[in-house]
PDB file of C-alpha atoms in Angstrom:
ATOM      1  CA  UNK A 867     171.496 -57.918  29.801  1.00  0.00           C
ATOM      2  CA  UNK A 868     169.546 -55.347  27.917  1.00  0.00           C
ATOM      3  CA  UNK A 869     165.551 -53.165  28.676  1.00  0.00           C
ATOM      4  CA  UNK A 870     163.962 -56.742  27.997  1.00  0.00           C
ATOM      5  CA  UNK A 871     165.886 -58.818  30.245  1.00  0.00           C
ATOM      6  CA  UNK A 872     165.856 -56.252  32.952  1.00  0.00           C
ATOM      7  CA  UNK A 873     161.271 -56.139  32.729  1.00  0.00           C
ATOM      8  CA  UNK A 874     161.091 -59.707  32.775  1.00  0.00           C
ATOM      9  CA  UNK A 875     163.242 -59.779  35.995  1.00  0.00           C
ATOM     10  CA  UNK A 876     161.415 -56.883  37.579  1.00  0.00           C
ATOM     11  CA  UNK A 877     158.215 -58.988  36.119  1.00  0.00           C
ATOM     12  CA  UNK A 878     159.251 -62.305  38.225  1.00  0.00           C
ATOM     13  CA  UNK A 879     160.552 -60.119  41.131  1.00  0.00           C
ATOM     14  CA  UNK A 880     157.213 -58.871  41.775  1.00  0.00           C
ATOM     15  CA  UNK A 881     155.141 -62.443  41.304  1.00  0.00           C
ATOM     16  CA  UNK A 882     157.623 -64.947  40.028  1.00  0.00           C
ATOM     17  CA  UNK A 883     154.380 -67.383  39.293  1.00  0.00           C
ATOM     18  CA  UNK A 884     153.625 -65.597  36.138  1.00  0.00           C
ATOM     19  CA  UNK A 885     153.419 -67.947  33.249  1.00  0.00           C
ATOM     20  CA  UNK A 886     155.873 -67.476  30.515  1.00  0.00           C
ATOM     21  CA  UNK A 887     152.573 -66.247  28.257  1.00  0.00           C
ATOM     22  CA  UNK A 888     151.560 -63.666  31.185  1.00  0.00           C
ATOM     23  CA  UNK A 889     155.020 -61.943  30.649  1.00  0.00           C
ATOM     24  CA  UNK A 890     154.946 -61.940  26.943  1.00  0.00           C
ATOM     25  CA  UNK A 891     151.154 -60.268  26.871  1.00  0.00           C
ATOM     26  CA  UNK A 892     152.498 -57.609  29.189  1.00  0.00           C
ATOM     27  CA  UNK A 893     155.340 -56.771  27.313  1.00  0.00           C
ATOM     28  CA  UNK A 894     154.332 -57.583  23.923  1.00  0.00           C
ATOM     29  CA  UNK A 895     157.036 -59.805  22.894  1.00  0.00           C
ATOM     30  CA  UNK A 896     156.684 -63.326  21.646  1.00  0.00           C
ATOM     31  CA  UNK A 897     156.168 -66.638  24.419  1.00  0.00           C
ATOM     32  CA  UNK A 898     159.431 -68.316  22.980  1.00  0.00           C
ATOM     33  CA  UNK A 899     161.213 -64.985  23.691  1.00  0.00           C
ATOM     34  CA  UNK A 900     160.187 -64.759  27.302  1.00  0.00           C
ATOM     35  CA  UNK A 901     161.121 -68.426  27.465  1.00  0.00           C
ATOM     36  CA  UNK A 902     164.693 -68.515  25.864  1.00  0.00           C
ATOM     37  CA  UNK A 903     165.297 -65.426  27.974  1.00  0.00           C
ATOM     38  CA  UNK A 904     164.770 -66.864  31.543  1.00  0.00           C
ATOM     39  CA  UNK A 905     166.596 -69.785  30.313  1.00  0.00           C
ATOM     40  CA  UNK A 906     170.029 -67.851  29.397  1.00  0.00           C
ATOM     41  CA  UNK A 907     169.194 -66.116  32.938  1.00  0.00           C
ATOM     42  CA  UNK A 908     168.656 -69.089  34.559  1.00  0.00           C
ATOM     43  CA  UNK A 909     171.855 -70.780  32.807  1.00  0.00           C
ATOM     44  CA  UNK A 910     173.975 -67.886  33.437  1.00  0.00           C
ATOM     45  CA  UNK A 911     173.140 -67.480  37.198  1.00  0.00           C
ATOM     46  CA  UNK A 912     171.295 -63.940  36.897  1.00  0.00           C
ATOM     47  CA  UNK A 913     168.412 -66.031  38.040  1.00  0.00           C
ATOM     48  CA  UNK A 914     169.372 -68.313  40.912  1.00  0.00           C
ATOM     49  CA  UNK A 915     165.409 -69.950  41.715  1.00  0.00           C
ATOM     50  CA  UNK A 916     162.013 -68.636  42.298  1.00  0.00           C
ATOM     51  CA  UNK A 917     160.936 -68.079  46.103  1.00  0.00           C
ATOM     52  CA  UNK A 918     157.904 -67.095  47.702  1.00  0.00           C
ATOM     53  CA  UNK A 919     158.260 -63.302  49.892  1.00  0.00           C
ATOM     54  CA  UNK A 920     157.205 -64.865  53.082  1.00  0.00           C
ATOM     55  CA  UNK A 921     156.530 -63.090  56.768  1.00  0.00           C
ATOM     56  CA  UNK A 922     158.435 -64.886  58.787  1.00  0.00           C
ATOM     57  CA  UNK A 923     157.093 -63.259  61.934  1.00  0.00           C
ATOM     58  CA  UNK A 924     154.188 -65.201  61.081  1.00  0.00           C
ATOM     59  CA  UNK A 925     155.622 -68.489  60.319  1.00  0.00           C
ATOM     60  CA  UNK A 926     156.994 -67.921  64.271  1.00  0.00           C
ATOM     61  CA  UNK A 927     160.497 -66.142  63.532  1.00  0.00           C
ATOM     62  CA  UNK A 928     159.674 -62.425  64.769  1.00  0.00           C
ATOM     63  CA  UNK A 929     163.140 -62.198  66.239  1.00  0.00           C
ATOM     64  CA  UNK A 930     165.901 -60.581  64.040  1.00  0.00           C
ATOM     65  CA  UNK A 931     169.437 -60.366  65.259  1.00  0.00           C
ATOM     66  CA  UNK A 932     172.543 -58.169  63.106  1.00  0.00           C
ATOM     67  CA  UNK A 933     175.300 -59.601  64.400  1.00  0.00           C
ATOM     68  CA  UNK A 934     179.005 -58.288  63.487  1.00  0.00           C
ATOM     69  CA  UNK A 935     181.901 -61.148  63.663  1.00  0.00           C
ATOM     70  CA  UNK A 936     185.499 -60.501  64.104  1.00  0.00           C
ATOM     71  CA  UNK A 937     187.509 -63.402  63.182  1.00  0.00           C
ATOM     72  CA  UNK A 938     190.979 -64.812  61.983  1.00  0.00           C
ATOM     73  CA  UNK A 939     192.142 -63.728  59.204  1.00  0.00           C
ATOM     74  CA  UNK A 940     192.883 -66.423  57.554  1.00  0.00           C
ATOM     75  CA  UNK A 941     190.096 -68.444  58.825  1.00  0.00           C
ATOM     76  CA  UNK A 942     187.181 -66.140  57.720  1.00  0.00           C
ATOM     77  CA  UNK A 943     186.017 -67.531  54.631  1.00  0.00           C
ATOM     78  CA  UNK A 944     185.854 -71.001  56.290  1.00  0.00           C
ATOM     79  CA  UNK A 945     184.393 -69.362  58.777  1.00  0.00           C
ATOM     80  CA  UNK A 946     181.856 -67.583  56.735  1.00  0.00           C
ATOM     81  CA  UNK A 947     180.882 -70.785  54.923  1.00  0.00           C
ATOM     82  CA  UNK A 948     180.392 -72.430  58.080  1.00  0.00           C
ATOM     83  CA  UNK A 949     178.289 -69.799  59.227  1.00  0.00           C
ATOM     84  CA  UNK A 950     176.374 -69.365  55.845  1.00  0.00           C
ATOM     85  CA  UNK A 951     175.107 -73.250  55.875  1.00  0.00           C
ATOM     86  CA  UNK A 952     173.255 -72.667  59.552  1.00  0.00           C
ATOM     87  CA  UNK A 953     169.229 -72.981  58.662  1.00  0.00           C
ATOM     88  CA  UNK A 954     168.989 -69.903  60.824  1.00  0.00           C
ATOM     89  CA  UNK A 955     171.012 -67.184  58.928  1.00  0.00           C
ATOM     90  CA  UNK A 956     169.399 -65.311  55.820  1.00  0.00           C
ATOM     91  CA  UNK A 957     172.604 -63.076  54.643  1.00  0.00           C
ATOM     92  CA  UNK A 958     176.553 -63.449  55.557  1.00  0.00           C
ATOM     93  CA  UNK A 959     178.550 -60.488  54.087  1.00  0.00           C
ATOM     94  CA  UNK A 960     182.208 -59.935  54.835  1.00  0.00           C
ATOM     95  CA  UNK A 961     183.149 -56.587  55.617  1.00  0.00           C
ATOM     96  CA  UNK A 962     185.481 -53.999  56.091  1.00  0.00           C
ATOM     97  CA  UNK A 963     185.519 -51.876  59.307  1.00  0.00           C
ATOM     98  CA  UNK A 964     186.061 -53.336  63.033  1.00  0.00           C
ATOM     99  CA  UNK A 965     183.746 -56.520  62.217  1.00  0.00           C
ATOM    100  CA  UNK A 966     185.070 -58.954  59.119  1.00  0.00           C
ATOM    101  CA  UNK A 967     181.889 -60.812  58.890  1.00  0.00           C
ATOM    102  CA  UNK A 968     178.032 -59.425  59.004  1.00  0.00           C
ATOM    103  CA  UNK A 969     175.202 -61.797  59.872  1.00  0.00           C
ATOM    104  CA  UNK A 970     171.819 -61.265  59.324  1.00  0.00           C
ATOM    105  CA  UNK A 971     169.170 -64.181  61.086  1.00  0.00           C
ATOM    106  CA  UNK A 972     166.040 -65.150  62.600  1.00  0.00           C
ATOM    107  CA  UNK A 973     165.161 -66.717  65.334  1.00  0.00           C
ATOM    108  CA  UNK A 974     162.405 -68.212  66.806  1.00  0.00           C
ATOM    109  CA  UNK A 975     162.820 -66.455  70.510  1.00  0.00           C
ATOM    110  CA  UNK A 976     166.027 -64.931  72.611  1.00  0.00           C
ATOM    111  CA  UNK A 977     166.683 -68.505  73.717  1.00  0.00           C
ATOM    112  CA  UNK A 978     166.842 -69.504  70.007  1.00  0.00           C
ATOM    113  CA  UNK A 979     169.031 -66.596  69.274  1.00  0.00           C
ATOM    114  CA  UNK A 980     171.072 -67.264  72.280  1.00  0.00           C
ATOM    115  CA  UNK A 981     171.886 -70.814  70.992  1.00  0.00           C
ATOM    116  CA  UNK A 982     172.826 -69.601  67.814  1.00  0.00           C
ATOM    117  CA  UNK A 983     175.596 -66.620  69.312  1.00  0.00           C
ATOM    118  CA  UNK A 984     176.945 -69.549  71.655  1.00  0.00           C
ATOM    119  CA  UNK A 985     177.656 -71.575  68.679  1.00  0.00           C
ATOM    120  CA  UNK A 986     179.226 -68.863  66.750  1.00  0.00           C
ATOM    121  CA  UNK A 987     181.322 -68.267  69.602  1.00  0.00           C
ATOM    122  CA  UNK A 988     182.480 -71.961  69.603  1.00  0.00           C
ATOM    123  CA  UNK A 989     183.798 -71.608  65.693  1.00  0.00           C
ATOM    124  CA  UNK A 990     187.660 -71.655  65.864  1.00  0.00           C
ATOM    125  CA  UNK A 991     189.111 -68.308  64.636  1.00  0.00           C
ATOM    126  CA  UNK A 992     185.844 -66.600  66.168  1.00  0.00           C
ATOM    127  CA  UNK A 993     187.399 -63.864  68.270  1.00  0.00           C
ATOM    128  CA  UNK A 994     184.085 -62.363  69.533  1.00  0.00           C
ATOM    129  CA  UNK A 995     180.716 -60.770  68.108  1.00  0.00           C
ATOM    130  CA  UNK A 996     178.273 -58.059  68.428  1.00  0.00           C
ATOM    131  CA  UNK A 997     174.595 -58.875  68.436  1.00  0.00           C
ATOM    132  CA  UNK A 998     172.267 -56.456  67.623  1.00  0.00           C
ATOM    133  CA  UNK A 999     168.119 -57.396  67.786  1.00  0.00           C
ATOM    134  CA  UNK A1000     165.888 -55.450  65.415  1.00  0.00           C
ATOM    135  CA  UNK A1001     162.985 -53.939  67.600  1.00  0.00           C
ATOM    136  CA  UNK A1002     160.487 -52.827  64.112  1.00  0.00           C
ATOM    137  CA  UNK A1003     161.016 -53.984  60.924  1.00  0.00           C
ATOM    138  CA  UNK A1004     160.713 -51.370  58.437  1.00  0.00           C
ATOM    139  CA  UNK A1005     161.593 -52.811  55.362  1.00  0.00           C
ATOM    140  CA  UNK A1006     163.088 -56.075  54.516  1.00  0.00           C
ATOM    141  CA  UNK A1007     162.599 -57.095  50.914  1.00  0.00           C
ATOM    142  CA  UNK A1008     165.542 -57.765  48.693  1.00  0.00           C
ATOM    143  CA  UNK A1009     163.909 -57.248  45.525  1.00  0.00           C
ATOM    144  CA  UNK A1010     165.908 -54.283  43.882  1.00  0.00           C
ATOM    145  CA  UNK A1011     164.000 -51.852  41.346  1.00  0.00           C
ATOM    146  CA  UNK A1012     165.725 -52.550  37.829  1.00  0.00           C
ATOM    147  CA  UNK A1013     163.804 -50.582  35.363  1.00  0.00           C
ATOM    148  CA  UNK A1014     163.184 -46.378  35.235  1.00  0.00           C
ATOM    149  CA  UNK A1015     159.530 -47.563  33.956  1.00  0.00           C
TER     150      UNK A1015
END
């Protein structure tokens, strides 16, 4: 990863529909450049897809729960996988501290969220949870700034 690299990804991260040409004009580099580029990034996993930045209190999920998981030892990656593959959850971190497992999701209301902790209760190796509901959201973007520009 060098300068280039790191201004095409802060390129894409702010509108990842720019054409391969777009990104060359603005950084005055040749097409087949940009191109060959993205590809290594894309090959070597730097670059995992292209998704839209979407509000999802609009799309009907204005509900967003932080919920901390303490679990089994030796059950908490299954349990994390388990927990990462629910349509519901946007991040699963484990931890250190008094929780092993962080959950970040969205949910259409408190009945929808209230599913969701009932079912995470019923994992084996669960031992309990804390659910915390945003009541603002003041930021929530996961695009990192990668350049000093």
């Amino acid at each position: 990863m060098d300068e280039l690299d790191l201004k095409i990804l802060s390129l894409l991260q702010e509108n990842a529909r720019l054409s391969y040409r777009e990104i060359a004009r603005e950084l005055r580099v040749a097409v087949g450049t940009v191109y060959n580029r993205i590809k290594r990034m894309e090959e070597e996993g730097v670059i995992r897809g292209f998704a839209p930045v979407l509000d999802y209190e609009k799309l009907g999920f204005g509900l967003t729960a932080v919920i901390g998981v303490k679990a089994q030892g030796r059950r908490i990656v299954e349990i994390e996988r388990e927990i990462a593959r629910n349509d519901r959850v946007m991040l699963v971190y484990d931890i250190t501290g008094e929780f092993d497992i962080v959950v970040v999701a969205k949910f259409r209301d408190r009945a929808d969220m209230n599913r969701f902790v009932k079912w995470l209760l019923s994992l084996e190796g669960v031992e309990k949870t804390n659910t915390s509901v945003a009541m603002q959201v003041v930021k929530e973007d996961m695009r990192l700034r990668l350049t000093e520009d």
